[in-house]
């Protein structure tokens, strides 16, 4: 059986190991719930984009919303990545991790004036602007600071990314981007504003995309616009195709990053746009399969299965630690950290202790488990810790990064007192 996350995640003599480190041992040392990441897996995933783009003007901007822990960002800074941010908070994190604002693109459908000023002062590479109103506000803020804001317009190409409706963003009915048929007017408007400097065009059509066709369709739509906008006398320097490449959670077979990049480069070339700088904003495909969430079995609660009941395996990680199953009904593989001989497997719903029926991590999973066993939720490196909350006053998990023979605690387990430190009694 190949595990998603291979080659760094492997079962060896019954023990699940990440870069050779036993997940059960890491759980015993650092406690659970525990996120564990492989630094090599992150680096490899980034290098796959870089290698495919060699010899081309390009910038791969890690969409840090997928996992914004400082050591993860530092890993990408050292690998030479740029960053795609969506808030002033994310900009502060990039800078704290040693990143360079000139390699940052600022996305997001609702930026505040304060965030615009912060990003202008830091000197971000580009603002991905999503509406005419945002152009006006950004223009005013740039003029007030005596500078010009570099802008790209995020166009909604109206293509179906074929993914979950909550993470599909490139269709007409989505809140994102400027409608394709309004884009030329928006470019004319931008070019006329003295505080703006048009740099590029961008789109992002969704997440966990497993087909090439939507990317190619979206790029065609962008290039049509580039041609129209340039014919109107407004030069476009870069084309940013966003992120969205899927990973394998179960049996999905997304194209490899290299294959996706090659197909896009080929389209650029055949349409005569090969000279343009190409930007990417991958999140999940850089970190998703580099991480696991390790949790301990607290309670086994068998049900009257022949009477519509269910068997519940209650673990110490919950929807607050990993929201994807509850929010998107996402299927994430669950594996015992140590395989059990002599325990009869049953079909379990793996659920957390939070007081919601939606608090589940996996349903109908065949597992041989006993109380105290450790389970690993795989492919949890993206949108796991980054979406964690303190619901039920649960401190957020600790995070560990393994790197060859080294083990780094990159985030301490949250302390309960810090959860209400900013609160005041009447
Ligand atoms: N660029 C923009 C403008 C985005 O909005 C996103 C993700 C990305 C890039 C990176 O997309 P990726 O390569 O990671 O697919 N929480 C959801 C995913 C939400 C994605 C939001 N935008 C999940 O857990 O599936």
PDB file of N, CA and C and ligand atoms in Angstrom, residues 49 63 65-66 84 86 107-108 128 130 154 166-167 169 176 203-204 206-209 215 242-246 249 281-285 324 327-328 382-383 387, ligand 1:
ATOM      1  N   UNK A  49       7.972  22.516  -8.718  1.00  0.00           N
ATOM      2  CA  UNK A  49       7.554  23.699  -9.484  1.00  0.00           C
ATOM      3  C   UNK A  49       8.781  24.386 -10.082  1.00  0.00           C
ATOM      4  N   UNK A  63       1.093  30.007  -1.144  1.00  0.00           N
ATOM      5  CA  UNK A  63      -0.158  30.540  -0.566  1.00  0.00           C
ATOM      6  C   UNK A  63      -0.185  30.126   0.901  1.00  0.00           C
ATOM      7  N   UNK A  65      -1.819  30.742   3.451  1.00  0.00           N
ATOM      8  CA  UNK A  65      -3.015  30.429   4.236  1.00  0.00           C
ATOM      9  C   UNK A  65      -3.099  28.922   4.504  1.00  0.00           C
ATOM     10  N   UNK A  66      -2.457  28.117   3.649  1.00  0.00           N
ATOM     11  CA  UNK A  66      -2.516  26.662   3.820  1.00  0.00           C
ATOM     12  C   UNK A  66      -1.829  26.217   5.110  1.00  0.00           C
ATOM     13  N   UNK A  84       2.076  34.280  -1.284  1.00  0.00           N
ATOM     14  CA  UNK A  84       0.766  34.853  -1.574  1.00  0.00           C
ATOM     15  C   UNK A  84       0.094  35.047  -0.226  1.00  0.00           C
ATOM     16  N   UNK A  86      -3.052  37.061   2.260  1.00  0.00           N
ATOM     17  CA  UNK A  86      -4.424  37.575   2.193  1.00  0.00           C
ATOM     18  C   UNK A  86      -4.773  38.471   3.371  1.00  0.00           C
ATOM     19  N   UNK A 107      -3.295  39.013  -2.138  1.00  0.00           N
ATOM     20  CA  UNK A 107      -4.608  38.650  -2.674  1.00  0.00           C
ATOM     21  C   UNK A 107      -5.689  38.963  -1.648  1.00  0.00           C
ATOM     22  N   UNK A 108      -6.928  38.754  -2.041  1.00  0.00           N
ATOM     23  CA  UNK A 108      -8.032  38.889  -1.082  1.00  0.00           C
ATOM     24  C   UNK A 108      -9.067  39.873  -1.575  1.00  0.00           C
ATOM     25  N   UNK A 128      -3.153  41.993  -5.779  1.00  0.00           N
ATOM     26  CA  UNK A 128      -4.128  41.362  -6.664  1.00  0.00           C
ATOM     27  C   UNK A 128      -5.486  41.966  -6.323  1.00  0.00           C
ATOM     28  N   UNK A 130      -9.497  43.021  -6.755  1.00  0.00           N
ATOM     29  CA  UNK A 130     -10.672  42.240  -7.158  1.00  0.00           C
ATOM     30  C   UNK A 130     -11.899  43.071  -7.500  1.00  0.00           C
ATOM     31  N   UNK A 154      -7.494  40.603 -10.535  1.00  0.00           N
ATOM     32  CA  UNK A 154      -7.944  39.218 -10.477  1.00  0.00           C
ATOM     33  C   UNK A 154      -9.224  39.091 -11.268  1.00  0.00           C
ATOM     34  N   UNK A 166     -17.534  24.918  -1.897  1.00  0.00           N
ATOM     35  CA  UNK A 166     -16.952  25.882  -0.957  1.00  0.00           C
ATOM     36  C   UNK A 166     -15.543  26.291  -1.362  1.00  0.00           C
ATOM     37  N   UNK A 167     -14.857  25.477  -2.180  1.00  0.00           N
ATOM     38  CA  UNK A 167     -13.480  25.817  -2.539  1.00  0.00           C
ATOM     39  C   UNK A 167     -13.335  26.019  -4.048  1.00  0.00           C
ATOM     40  N   UNK A 169     -13.807  28.803  -6.941  1.00  0.00           N
ATOM     41  CA  UNK A 169     -13.815  30.263  -6.860  1.00  0.00           C
ATOM     42  C   UNK A 169     -13.892  30.965  -8.210  1.00  0.00           C
ATOM     43  N   UNK A 176     -15.549  36.146  -5.959  1.00  0.00           N
ATOM     44  CA  UNK A 176     -14.157  36.479  -6.261  1.00  0.00           C
ATOM     45  C   UNK A 176     -13.955  37.074  -7.656  1.00  0.00           C
ATOM     46  N   UNK A 203      -5.686  35.056 -11.742  1.00  0.00           N
ATOM     47  CA  UNK A 203      -6.935  34.360 -11.451  1.00  0.00           C
ATOM     48  C   UNK A 203      -6.625  33.266 -10.439  1.00  0.00           C
ATOM     49  N   UNK A 204      -7.658  32.761  -9.834  1.00  0.00           N
ATOM     50  CA  UNK A 204      -7.522  31.577  -8.977  1.00  0.00           C
ATOM     51  C   UNK A 204      -8.875  30.917  -9.050  1.00  0.00           C
ATOM     52  N   UNK A 206      -9.980  27.846  -7.927  1.00  0.00           N
ATOM     53  CA  UNK A 206     -10.478  26.921  -6.921  1.00  0.00           C
ATOM     54  C   UNK A 206      -9.344  26.119  -6.330  1.00  0.00           C
ATOM     55  N   UNK A 207      -9.706  25.143  -5.526  1.00  0.00           N
ATOM     56  CA  UNK A 207      -8.706  24.399  -4.777  1.00  0.00           C
ATOM     57  C   UNK A 207      -8.997  22.906  -4.905  1.00  0.00           C
ATOM     58  N   UNK A 208      -7.962  22.104  -4.657  1.00  0.00           N
ATOM     59  CA  UNK A 208      -8.075  20.643  -4.807  1.00  0.00           C
ATOM     60  C   UNK A 208      -8.575  20.299  -6.222  1.00  0.00           C
ATOM     61  N   UNK A 209      -7.934  20.926  -7.214  1.00  0.00           N
ATOM     62  CA  UNK A 209      -8.260  20.680  -8.619  1.00  0.00           C
ATOM     63  C   UNK A 209      -7.456  19.467  -9.085  1.00  0.00           C
ATOM     64  N   UNK A 215      -7.452  24.594 -15.768  1.00  0.00           N
ATOM     65  CA  UNK A 215      -6.308  25.519 -15.789  1.00  0.00           C
ATOM     66  C   UNK A 215      -6.070  26.062 -17.193  1.00  0.00           C
ATOM     67  N   UNK A 242      -2.603  31.623 -10.177  1.00  0.00           N
ATOM     68  CA  UNK A 242      -3.177  31.221  -8.897  1.00  0.00           C
ATOM     69  C   UNK A 242      -2.647  29.887  -8.420  1.00  0.00           C
ATOM     70  N   UNK A 243      -3.408  29.294  -7.508  1.00  0.00           N
ATOM     71  CA  UNK A 243      -2.996  27.991  -6.956  1.00  0.00           C
ATOM     72  C   UNK A 243      -4.030  26.956  -7.307  1.00  0.00           C
ATOM     73  N   UNK A 244      -4.232  26.017  -6.405  1.00  0.00           N
ATOM     74  CA  UNK A 244      -5.355  25.105  -6.570  1.00  0.00           C
ATOM     75  C   UNK A 244      -5.039  23.666  -6.907  1.00  0.00           C
ATOM     76  N   UNK A 245      -3.775  23.378  -7.250  1.00  0.00           N
ATOM     77  CA  UNK A 245      -3.480  21.998  -7.646  1.00  0.00           C
ATOM     78  C   UNK A 245      -3.771  21.042  -6.489  1.00  0.00           C
ATOM     79  N   UNK A 246      -4.488  19.969  -6.799  1.00  0.00           N
ATOM     80  CA  UNK A 246      -4.921  19.019  -5.779  1.00  0.00           C
ATOM     81  C   UNK A 246      -3.817  18.053  -5.363  1.00  0.00           C
ATOM     82  N   UNK A 249      -5.632  12.441  -1.414  1.00  0.00           N
ATOM     83  CA  UNK A 249      -6.093  12.089  -0.064  1.00  0.00           C
ATOM     84  C   UNK A 249      -6.477  10.615  -0.044  1.00  0.00           C
ATOM     85  N   UNK A 281       0.522  30.436  -7.293  1.00  0.00           N
ATOM     86  CA  UNK A 281       0.195  30.619  -5.866  1.00  0.00           C
ATOM     87  C   UNK A 281      -0.211  29.289  -5.241  1.00  0.00           C
ATOM     88  N   UNK A 282       0.643  28.290  -5.253  1.00  0.00           N
ATOM     89  CA  UNK A 282       0.236  26.996  -4.705  1.00  0.00           C
ATOM     90  C   UNK A 282       0.274  26.988  -3.178  1.00  0.00           C
ATOM     91  N   UNK A 283      -0.708  26.357  -2.594  1.00  0.00           N
ATOM     92  CA  UNK A 283      -0.725  26.183  -1.143  1.00  0.00           C
ATOM     93  C   UNK A 283      -0.688  24.700  -0.818  1.00  0.00           C
ATOM     94  N   UNK A 284      -1.854  24.067  -0.986  1.00  0.00           N
ATOM     95  CA  UNK A 284      -2.009  22.663  -0.619  1.00  0.00           C
ATOM     96  C   UNK A 284      -0.943  21.745  -1.238  1.00  0.00           C
ATOM     97  N   UNK A 285      -0.641  21.974  -2.538  1.00  0.00           N
ATOM     98  CA  UNK A 285       0.273  21.042  -3.206  1.00  0.00           C
ATOM     99  C   UNK A 285       1.702  21.163  -2.674  1.00  0.00           C
ATOM    100  N   UNK A 324     -11.429  20.252   8.281  1.00  0.00           N
ATOM    101  CA  UNK A 324     -11.794  19.900   6.907  1.00  0.00           C
ATOM    102  C   UNK A 324     -12.922  18.868   6.816  1.00  0.00           C
ATOM    103  N   UNK A 327     -16.227  20.627   7.854  1.00  0.00           N
ATOM    104  CA  UNK A 327     -16.617  21.740   6.981  1.00  0.00           C
ATOM    105  C   UNK A 327     -16.916  21.320   5.547  1.00  0.00           C
ATOM    106  N   UNK A 328     -16.114  20.413   5.012  1.00  0.00           N
ATOM    107  CA  UNK A 328     -16.289  20.038   3.589  1.00  0.00           C
ATOM    108  C   UNK A 328     -16.625  18.559   3.407  1.00  0.00           C
ATOM    109  N   UNK A 382      -1.910  20.806   5.020  1.00  0.00           N
ATOM    110  CA  UNK A 382      -2.542  22.020   4.483  1.00  0.00           C
ATOM    111  C   UNK A 382      -3.916  22.207   5.100  1.00  0.00           C
ATOM    112  N   UNK A 383      -4.242  23.433   5.500  1.00  0.00           N
ATOM    113  CA  UNK A 383      -5.554  23.791   6.033  1.00  0.00           C
ATOM    114  C   UNK A 383      -5.916  22.944   7.255  1.00  0.00           C
ATOM    115  N   UNK A 387      -6.347  26.373  10.115  1.00  0.00           N
ATOM    116  CA  UNK A 387      -7.774  26.617  10.345  1.00  0.00           C
ATOM    117  C   UNK A 387      -8.198  26.213  11.751  1.00  0.00           C
TER     118      UNK A 387
HETATM  119  N1  LIG B   1      -4.477  31.848  -4.267  1.00  0.00           N
HETATM  120  C1  LIG B   1      -5.657  32.309  -3.801  1.00  0.00           C
HETATM  121  C2  LIG B   1      -6.102  33.639  -4.206  1.00  0.00           C
HETATM  122  C3  LIG B   1      -6.441  31.494  -2.956  1.00  0.00           C
HETATM  123  O1  LIG B   1      -7.605  31.941  -2.516  1.00  0.00           O
HETATM  124  C4  LIG B   1      -5.977  30.204  -2.592  1.00  0.00           C
HETATM  125  C5  LIG B   1      -6.760  29.353  -1.700  1.00  0.00           C
HETATM  126  C6  LIG B   1      -4.724  29.782  -3.071  1.00  0.00           C
HETATM  127  C7  LIG B   1      -4.015  30.628  -3.920  1.00  0.00           C
HETATM  128  C8  LIG B   1      -4.134  28.448  -2.725  1.00  0.00           C
HETATM  129  O2  LIG B   1      -4.933  27.386  -3.158  1.00  0.00           O
HETATM  130  P1  LIG B   1      -4.377  25.882  -3.012  1.00  0.00           P
HETATM  131  O3  LIG B   1      -3.163  25.757  -3.886  1.00  0.00           O
HETATM  132  O4  LIG B   1      -4.037  25.651  -1.589  1.00  0.00           O
HETATM  133  O5  LIG B   1      -5.523  25.053  -3.456  1.00  0.00           O
HETATM  134  N2  LIG B   1      -9.655  25.407   3.317  1.00  0.00           N
HETATM  135  C9  LIG B   1      -9.897  24.715   2.070  1.00  0.00           C
HETATM  136  C10 LIG B   1      -9.123  25.331   0.949  1.00  0.00           C
HETATM  137  C11 LIG B   1      -9.406  26.805   0.760  1.00  0.00           C
HETATM  138  C12 LIG B   1      -8.587  27.447  -0.320  1.00  0.00           C
HETATM  139  C13 LIG B   1      -8.720  28.921  -0.298  1.00  0.00           C
HETATM  140  N3  LIG B   1      -7.926  29.644  -1.267  1.00  0.00           N
HETATM  141  C14 LIG B   1      -9.582  23.245   2.269  1.00  0.00           C
HETATM  142  O6  LIG B   1      -9.192  22.841   3.359  1.00  0.00           O
HETATM  143  O7  LIG B   1      -9.758  22.444   1.341  1.00  0.00           O
END
